[in-house]
Coordinates of C-alpha atoms in Angstrom, one line a residue:
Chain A
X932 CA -10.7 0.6 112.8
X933 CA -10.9 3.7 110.7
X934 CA -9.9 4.3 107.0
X935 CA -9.6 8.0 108.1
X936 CA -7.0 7.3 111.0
X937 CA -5.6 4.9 107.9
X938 CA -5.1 7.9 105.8
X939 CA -2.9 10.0 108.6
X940 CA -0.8 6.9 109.1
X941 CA 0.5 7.5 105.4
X942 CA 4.4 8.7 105.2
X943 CA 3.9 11.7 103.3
X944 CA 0.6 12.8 105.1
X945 CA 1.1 16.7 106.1
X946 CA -1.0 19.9 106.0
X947 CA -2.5 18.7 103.1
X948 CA -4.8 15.7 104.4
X949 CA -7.9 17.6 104.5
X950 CA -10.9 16.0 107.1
X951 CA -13.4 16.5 104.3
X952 CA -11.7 14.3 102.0
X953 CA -11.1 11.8 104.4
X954 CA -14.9 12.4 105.3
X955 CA -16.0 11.4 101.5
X956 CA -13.4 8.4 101.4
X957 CA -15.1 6.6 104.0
X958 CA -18.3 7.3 103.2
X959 CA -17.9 6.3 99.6
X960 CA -16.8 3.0 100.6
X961 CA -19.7 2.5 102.7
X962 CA -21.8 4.0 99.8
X963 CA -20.2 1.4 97.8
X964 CA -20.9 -1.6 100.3
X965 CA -25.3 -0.3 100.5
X966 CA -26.1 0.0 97.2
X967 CA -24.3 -3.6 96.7
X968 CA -26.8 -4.6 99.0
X969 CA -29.5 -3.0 97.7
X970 CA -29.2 -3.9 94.4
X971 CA -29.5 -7.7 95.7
X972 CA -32.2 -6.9 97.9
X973 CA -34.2 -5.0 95.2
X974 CA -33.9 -8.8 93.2
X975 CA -35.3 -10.3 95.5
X976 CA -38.5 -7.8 95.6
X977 CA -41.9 -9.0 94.2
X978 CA -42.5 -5.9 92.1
X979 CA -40.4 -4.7 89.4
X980 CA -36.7 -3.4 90.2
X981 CA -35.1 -3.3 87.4
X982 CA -34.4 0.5 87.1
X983 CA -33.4 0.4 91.0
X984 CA -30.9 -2.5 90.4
X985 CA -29.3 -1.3 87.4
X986 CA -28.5 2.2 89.1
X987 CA -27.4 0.7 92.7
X988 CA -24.9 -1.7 90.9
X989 CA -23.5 1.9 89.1
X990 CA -23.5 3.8 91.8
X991 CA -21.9 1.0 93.8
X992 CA -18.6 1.0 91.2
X993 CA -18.7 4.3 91.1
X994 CA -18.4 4.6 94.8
X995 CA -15.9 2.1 95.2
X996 CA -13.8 3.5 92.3
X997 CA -14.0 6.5 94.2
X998 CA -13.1 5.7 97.8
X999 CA -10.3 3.5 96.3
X1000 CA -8.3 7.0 94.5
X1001 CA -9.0 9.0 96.9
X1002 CA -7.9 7.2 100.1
X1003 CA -4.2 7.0 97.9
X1004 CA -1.8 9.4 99.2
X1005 CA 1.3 8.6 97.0
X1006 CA 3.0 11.3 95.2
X1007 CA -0.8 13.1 94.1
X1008 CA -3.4 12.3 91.6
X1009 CA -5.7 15.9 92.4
X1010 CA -6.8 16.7 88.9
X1011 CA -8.4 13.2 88.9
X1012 CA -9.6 12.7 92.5
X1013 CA -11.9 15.8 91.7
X1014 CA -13.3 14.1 88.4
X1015 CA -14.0 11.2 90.0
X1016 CA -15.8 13.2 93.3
X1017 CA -18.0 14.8 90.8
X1018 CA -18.7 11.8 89.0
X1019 CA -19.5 10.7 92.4
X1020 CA -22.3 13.3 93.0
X1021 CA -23.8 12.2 89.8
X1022 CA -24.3 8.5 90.4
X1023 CA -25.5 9.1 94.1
X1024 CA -28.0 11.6 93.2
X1025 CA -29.3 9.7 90.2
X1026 CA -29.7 6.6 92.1
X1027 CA -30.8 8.7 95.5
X1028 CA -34.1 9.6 93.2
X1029 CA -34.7 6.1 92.1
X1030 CA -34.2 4.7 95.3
X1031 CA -36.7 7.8 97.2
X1032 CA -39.6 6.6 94.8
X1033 CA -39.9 3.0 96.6
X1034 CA -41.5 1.9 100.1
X1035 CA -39.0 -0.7 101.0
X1036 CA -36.4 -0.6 103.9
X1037 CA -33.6 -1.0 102.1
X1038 CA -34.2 1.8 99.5
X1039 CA -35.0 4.2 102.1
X1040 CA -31.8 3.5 103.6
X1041 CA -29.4 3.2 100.6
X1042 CA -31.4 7.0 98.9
X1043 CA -30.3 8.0 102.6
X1044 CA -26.4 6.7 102.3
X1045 CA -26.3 7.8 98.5
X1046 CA -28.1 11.8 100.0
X1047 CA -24.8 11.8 102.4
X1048 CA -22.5 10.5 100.1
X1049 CA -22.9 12.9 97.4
X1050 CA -23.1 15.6 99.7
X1051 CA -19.5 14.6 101.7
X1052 CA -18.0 14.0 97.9
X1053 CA -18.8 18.0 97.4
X1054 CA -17.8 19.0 100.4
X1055 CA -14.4 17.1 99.9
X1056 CA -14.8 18.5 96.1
X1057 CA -14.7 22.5 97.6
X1058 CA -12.3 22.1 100.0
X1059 CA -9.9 20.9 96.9
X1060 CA -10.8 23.6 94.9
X1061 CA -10.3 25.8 97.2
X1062 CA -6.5 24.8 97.4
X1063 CA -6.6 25.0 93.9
X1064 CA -7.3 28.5 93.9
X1065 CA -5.2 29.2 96.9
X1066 CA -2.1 27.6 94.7
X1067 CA -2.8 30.2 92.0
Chain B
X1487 CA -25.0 4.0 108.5
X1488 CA -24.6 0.2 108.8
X1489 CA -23.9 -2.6 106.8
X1490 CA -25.1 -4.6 109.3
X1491 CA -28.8 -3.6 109.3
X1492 CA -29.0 -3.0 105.6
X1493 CA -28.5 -6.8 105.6
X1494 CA -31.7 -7.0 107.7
X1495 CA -33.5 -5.0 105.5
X1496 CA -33.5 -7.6 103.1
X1497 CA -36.8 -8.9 102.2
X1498 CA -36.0 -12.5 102.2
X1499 CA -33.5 -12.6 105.5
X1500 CA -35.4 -14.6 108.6
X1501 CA -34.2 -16.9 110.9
X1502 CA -31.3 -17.8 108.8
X1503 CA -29.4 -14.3 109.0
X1504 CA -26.0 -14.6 111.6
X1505 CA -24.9 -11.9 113.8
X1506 CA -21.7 -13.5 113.0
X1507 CA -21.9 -13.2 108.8
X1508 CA -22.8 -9.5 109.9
X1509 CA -19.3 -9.7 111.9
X1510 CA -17.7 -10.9 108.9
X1511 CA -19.0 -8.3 106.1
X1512 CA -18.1 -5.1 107.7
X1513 CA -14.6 -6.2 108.7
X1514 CA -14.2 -7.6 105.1
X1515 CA -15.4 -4.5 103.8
X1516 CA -12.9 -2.6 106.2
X1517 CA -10.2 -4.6 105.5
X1518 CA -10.3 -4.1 101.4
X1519 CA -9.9 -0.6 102.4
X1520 CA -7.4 -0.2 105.0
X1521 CA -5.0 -2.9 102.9
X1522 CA -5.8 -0.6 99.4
X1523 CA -4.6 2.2 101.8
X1524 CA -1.6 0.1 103.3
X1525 CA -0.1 -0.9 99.6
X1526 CA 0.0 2.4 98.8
X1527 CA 1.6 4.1 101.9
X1528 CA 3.9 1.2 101.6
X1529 CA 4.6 2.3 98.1
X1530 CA 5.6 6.2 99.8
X1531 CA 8.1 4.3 102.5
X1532 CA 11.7 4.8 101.7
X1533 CA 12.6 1.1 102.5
X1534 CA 11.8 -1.9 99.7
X1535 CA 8.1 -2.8 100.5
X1536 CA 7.6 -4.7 97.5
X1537 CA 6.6 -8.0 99.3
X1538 CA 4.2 -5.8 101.4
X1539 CA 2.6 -3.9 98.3
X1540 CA 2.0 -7.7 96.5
X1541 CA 0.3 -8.9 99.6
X1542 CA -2.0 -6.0 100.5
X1543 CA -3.1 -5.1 97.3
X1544 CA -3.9 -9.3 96.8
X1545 CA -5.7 -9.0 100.5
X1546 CA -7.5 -6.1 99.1
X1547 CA -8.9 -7.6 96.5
X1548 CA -9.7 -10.6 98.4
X1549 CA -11.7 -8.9 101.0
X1550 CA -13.8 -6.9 98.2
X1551 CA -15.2 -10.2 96.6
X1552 CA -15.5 -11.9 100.3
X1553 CA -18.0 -9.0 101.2
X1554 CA -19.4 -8.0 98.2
X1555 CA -21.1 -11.9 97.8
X1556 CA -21.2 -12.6 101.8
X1557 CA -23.4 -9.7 101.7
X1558 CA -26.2 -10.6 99.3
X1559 CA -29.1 -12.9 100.8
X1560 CA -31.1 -13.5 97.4
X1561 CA -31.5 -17.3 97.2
X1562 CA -28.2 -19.0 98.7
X1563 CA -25.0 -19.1 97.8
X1564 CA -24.0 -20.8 101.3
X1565 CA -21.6 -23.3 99.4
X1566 CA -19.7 -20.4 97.4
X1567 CA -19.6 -17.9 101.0
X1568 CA -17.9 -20.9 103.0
X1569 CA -15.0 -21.4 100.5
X1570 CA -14.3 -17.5 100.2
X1571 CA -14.6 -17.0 103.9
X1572 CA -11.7 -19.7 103.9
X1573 CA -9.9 -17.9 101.1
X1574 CA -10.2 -14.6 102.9
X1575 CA -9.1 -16.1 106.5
X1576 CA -6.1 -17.0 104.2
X1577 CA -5.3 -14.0 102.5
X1578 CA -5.8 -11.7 106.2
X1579 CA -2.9 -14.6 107.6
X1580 CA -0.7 -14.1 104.6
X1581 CA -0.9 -10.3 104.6
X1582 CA -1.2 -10.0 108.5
X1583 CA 2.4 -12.0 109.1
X1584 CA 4.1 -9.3 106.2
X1585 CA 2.7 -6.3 108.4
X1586 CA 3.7 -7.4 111.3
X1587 CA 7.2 -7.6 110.1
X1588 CA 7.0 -3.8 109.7
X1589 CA 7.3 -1.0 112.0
X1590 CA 5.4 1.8 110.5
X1591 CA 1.9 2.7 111.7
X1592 CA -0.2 1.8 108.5
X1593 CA 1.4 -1.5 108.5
X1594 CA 0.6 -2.4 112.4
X1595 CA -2.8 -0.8 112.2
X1596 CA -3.2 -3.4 108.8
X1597 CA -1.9 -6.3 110.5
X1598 CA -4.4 -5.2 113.4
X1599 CA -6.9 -5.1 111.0
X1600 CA -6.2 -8.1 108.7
X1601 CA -6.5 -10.2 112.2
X1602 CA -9.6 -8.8 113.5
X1603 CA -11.1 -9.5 110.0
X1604 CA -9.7 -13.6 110.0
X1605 CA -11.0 -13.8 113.2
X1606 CA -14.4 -13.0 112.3
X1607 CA -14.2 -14.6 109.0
X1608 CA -13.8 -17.7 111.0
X1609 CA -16.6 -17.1 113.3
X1610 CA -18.5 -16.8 110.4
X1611 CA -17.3 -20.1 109.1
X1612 CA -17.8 -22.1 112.1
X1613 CA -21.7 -20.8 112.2
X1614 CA -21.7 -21.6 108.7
X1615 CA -20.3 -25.3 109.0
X1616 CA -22.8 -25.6 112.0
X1617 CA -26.1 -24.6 110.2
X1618 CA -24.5 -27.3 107.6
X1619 CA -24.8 -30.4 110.2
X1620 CA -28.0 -29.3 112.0
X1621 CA -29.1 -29.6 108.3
X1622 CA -27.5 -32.7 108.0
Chain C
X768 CA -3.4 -6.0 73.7
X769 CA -2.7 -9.2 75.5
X770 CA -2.7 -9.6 79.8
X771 CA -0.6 -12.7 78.9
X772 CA 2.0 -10.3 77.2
X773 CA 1.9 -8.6 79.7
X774 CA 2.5 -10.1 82.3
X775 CA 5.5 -11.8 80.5
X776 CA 6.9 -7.9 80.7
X777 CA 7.4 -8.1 84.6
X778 CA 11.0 -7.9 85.8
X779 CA 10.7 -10.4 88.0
X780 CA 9.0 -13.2 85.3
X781 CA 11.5 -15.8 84.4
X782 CA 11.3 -20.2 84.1
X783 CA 8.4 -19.7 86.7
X784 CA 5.9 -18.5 84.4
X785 CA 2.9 -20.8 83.1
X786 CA 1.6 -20.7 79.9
X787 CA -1.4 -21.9 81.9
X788 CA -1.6 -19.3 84.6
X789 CA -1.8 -16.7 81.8
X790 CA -5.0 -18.0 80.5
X791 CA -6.7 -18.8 83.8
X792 CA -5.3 -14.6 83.8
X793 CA -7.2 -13.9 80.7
X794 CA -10.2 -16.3 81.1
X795 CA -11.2 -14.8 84.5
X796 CA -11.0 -11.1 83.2
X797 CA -13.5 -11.8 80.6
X798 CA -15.6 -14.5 82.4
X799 CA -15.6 -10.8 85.2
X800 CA -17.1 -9.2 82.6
X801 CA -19.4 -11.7 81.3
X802 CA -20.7 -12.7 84.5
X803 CA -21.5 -8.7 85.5
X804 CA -23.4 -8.5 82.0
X805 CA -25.4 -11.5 82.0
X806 CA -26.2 -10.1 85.8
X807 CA -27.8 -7.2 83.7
X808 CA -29.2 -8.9 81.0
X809 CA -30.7 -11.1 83.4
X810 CA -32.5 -8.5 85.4
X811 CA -34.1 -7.0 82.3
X812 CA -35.9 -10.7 81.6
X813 CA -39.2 -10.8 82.1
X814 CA -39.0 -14.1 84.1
X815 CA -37.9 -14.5 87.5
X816 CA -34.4 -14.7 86.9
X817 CA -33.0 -13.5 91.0
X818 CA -31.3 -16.8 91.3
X819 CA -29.5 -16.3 88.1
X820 CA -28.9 -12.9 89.1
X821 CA -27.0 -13.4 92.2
X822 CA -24.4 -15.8 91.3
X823 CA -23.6 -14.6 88.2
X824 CA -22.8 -11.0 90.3
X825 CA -21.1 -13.8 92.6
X826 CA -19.4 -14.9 89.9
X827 CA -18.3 -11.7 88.4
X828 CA -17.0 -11.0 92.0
X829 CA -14.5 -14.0 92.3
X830 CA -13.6 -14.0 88.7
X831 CA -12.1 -10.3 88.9
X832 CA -10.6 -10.6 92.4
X833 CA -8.8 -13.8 91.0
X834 CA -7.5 -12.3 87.7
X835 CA -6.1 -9.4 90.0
X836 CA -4.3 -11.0 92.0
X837 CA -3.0 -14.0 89.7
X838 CA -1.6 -11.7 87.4
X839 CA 1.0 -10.0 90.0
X840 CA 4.1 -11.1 90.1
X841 CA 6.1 -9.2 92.3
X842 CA 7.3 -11.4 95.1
X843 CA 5.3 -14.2 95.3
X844 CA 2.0 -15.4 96.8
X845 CA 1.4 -18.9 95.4
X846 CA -0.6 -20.4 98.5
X847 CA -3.1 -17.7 97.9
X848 CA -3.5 -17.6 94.3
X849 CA -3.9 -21.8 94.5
X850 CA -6.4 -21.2 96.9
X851 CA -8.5 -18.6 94.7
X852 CA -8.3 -20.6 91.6
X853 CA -10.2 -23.3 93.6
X854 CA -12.3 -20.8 94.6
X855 CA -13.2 -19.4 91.4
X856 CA -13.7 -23.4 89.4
X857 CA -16.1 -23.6 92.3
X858 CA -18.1 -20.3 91.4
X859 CA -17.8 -21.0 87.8
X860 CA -19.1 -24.0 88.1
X861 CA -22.0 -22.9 90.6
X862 CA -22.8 -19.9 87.8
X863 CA -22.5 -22.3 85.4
X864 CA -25.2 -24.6 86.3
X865 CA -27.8 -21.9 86.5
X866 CA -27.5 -20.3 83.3
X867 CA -27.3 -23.8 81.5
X868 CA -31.2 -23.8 83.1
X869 CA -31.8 -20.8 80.5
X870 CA -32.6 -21.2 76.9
X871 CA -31.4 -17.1 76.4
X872 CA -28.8 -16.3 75.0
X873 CA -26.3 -14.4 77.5
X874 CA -27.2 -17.0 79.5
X875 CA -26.1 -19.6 77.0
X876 CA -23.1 -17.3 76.0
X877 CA -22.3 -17.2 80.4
X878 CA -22.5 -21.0 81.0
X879 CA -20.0 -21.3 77.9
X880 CA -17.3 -18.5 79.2
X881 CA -17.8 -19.8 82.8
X882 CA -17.2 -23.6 81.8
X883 CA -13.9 -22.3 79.9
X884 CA -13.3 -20.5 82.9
X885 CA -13.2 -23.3 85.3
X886 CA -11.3 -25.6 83.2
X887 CA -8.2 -23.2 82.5
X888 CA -8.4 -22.2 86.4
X889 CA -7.8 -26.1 87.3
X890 CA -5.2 -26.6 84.4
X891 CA -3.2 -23.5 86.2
X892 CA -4.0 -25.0 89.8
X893 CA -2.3 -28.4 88.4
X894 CA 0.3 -26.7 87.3
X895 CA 0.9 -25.1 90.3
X896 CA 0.6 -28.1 92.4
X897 CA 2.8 -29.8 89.9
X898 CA 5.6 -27.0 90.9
X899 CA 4.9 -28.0 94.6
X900 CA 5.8 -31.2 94.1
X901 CA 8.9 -30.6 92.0
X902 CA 9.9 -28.6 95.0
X903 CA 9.5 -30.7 98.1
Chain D
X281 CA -15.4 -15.4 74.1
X282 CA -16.7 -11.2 73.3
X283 CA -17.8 -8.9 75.9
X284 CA -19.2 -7.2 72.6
X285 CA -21.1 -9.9 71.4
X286 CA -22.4 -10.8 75.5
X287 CA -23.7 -7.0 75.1
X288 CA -25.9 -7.7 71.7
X289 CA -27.8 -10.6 73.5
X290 CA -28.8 -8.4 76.3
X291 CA -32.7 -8.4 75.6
X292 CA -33.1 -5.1 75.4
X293 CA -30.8 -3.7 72.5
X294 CA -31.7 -2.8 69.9
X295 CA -30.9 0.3 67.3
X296 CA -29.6 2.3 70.3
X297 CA -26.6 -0.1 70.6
X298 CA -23.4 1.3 69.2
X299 CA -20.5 0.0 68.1
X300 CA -18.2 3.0 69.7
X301 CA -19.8 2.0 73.0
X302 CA -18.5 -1.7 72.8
X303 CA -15.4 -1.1 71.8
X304 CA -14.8 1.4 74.6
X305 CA -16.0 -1.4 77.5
X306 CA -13.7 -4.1 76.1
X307 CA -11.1 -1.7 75.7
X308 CA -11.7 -0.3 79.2
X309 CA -12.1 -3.9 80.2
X310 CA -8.4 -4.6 78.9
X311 CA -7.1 -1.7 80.3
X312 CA -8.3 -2.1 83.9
X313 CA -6.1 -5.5 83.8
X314 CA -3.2 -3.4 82.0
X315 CA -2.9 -1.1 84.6
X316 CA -3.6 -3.3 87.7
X317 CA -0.5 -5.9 85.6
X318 CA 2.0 -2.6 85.2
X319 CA 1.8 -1.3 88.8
X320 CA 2.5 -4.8 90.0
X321 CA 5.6 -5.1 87.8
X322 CA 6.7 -1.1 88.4
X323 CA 6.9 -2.1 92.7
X324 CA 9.3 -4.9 91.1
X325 CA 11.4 -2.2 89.3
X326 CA 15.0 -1.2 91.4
X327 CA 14.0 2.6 90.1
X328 CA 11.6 5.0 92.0
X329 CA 8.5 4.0 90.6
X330 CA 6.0 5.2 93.2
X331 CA 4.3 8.2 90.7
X332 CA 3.9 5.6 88.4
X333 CA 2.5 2.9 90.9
X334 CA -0.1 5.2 91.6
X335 CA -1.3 6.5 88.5
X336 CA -1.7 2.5 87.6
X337 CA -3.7 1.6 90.5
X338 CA -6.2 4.7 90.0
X339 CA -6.3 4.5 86.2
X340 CA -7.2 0.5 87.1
X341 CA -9.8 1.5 89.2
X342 CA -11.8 4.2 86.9
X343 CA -11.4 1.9 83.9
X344 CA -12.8 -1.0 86.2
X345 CA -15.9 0.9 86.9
X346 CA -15.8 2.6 83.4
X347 CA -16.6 -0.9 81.7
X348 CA -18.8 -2.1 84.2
X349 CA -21.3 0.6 84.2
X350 CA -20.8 0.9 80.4
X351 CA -21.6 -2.4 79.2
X352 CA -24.8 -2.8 81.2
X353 CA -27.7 -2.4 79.0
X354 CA -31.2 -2.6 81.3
X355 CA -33.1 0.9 81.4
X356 CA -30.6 3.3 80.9
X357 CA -28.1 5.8 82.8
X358 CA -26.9 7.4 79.7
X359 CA -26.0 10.8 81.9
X360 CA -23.8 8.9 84.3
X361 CA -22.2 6.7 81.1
X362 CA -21.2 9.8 79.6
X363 CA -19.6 11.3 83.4
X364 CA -17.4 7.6 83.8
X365 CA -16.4 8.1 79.7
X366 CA -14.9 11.3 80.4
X367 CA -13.2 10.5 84.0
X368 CA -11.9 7.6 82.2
X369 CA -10.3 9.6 79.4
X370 CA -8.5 11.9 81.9
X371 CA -7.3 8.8 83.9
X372 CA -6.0 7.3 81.4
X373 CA -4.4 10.5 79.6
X374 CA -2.6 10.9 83.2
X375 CA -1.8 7.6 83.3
X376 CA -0.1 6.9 79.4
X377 CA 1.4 10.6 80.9
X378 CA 4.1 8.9 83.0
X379 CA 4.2 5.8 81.9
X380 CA 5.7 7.0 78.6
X381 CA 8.2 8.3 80.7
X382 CA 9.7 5.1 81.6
X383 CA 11.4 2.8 79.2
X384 CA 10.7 -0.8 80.5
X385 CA 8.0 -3.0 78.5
X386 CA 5.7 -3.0 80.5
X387 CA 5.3 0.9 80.9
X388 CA 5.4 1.1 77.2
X389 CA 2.8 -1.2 76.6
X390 CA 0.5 0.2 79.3
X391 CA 1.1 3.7 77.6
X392 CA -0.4 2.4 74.7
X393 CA -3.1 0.7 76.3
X394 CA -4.1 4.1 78.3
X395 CA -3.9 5.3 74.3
X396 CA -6.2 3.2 72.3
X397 CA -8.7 3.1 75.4
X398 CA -8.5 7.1 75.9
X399 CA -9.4 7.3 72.2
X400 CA -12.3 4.6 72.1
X401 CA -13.9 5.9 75.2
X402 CA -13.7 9.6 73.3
X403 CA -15.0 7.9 70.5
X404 CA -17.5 6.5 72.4
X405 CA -18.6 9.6 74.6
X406 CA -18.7 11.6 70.9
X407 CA -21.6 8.9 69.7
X408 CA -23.5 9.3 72.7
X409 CA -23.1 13.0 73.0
X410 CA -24.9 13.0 69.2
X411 CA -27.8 11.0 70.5
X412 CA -28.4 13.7 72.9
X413 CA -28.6 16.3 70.1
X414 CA -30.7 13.9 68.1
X415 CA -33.3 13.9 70.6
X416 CA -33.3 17.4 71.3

């Protein structure tokens, strides 16, 4: 199953479905689901998490904010989709450098998720302004 | 990137960690998003969809929670997991029989998806209910 | 601003609408947003608080998934939304019991909202079943 | 019950909790369950709602993630605070956009929602934006 394949299923899906955006949808949501998981796992760590918590659980909502507005294909929300991509970047790459400072398994796996989700959200982010600047 | 094996990398998951949970999490996690996607390329569809809409965006949300706390191994919640596996085989059924009903590609790959998900939901379950009597 | 207002806005709300669904609406919101702050307040103790933790994010979980999908009322979706109300009195009652364990004072403030929480959630579900009844 | 007040006994406020701050999470709170109500009832509507539908569903979303992030308290993600504040404003200006457009209750009263939780997140984002230049 495929949230990308998903996307192209949509009624009013055309030239416009770009494979970068469709790209950043799916790895938000998986973005989402890691640092969800690493926020529980870093509770359950002997040593002190609490910075690494607090930022998983943002990025998480973040991530899952964004794979939620950006998978819509109804009428169009573009203005906004790119707001919420850049706010994207943001929370991955702030809780990419928390996660990179500890040992564990699990944070070297979600700074890894959160290193490809920010970079798949800007990728997404240029191909849209591009278009933007091509409308003009 | 995997769900799956983050799980694993939890500090605190042994013996007591199910293949079949595993199962459970990633299609529940697919599922929130291909039935957010469903609702709103129901919502493009010329036809009245409303039923549709009110049952995938209510499977969607159902799916989230299901995988959000099926996927966190600190301490137990074992109680909590087995009733919203239940609620989540219920809300796939619901949503799966509205889908079917349709003849548009997102809603077949959604009904597709919304059985796959029950199905492993209740694999999950049954594991569940059997850890429950061997403790017994 | 008022969710039960709201909701008494739908087009489609007539004779079926419950007084007691509407605050079982409202209660959950706010026992979401309680739960996901005492989560945070939690981790920021200096005691080991990582059961606490995880089912008040548990908690959180089934408390905002339920107020999403009890407050539609397009079509209808009853068997679901009885099923997650039992689902969420047991959450809030699994939450509950933790935080009563500690003498802080989000925790004091969470047992409180989740007890409230419960109790309007089986008021609405009796409702509901009342209806069931009235119809067979 | 106040998500304000939960905020107050997290243990680590102190003089850098603000007023502006709470009132934008419980407004943000509110307005998540606005939105995610009106897009229910606008699938109900016999008009083409599906602009409007949309806009809901995303504006739900960003305001969802908007209070979560924004009421937690432990360490601190000010940057990221301030990025969600300002996605949340232009989600909700897009939103209260359209729905003023449409003359049923409930789009009315989710304009004003979109409003008042525009102008408390702005309000918020301003008081946050002069800590900065205070510690520069």
């Amino acid at each position: 199953m495929s949230i990308k394949e998903m996307i192209q299923d949509h009624p009013a899906v055309g030239a416009d479905y770009t494979e970068e955006l469709g790209e950043a949808v799916k790895h938000a949501m998986y973005c989402a689901a890691i640092c969800n998981s690493c926020a529980d796992a870093c509770s359950a760590e002997d040593m002190d998490m609490r910075r690494c918590i607090r930022l998983c659980l943002d990025c998480s909502d973040v991530c899952e904010a964004t794979y939620r507005l950006a998978s819509r294909r109804t009428d169009e929300n573009r203005q906004l989709i790119r707001t919420m991509l850049a706010t994207c970047i943001n929370a991955c790459e702030i809780c990419e450098a928390e996660c990179a400072k500890h040992d564990n398994p699990h944070c070297r796996r979600c700074a890894q998720m959160c290193r490809e989700c920010a970079e798949d959200c800007r990728k997404a982010l240029d191909k849209l302004n591009e278009e933007v600047h091509a409308d003009a």
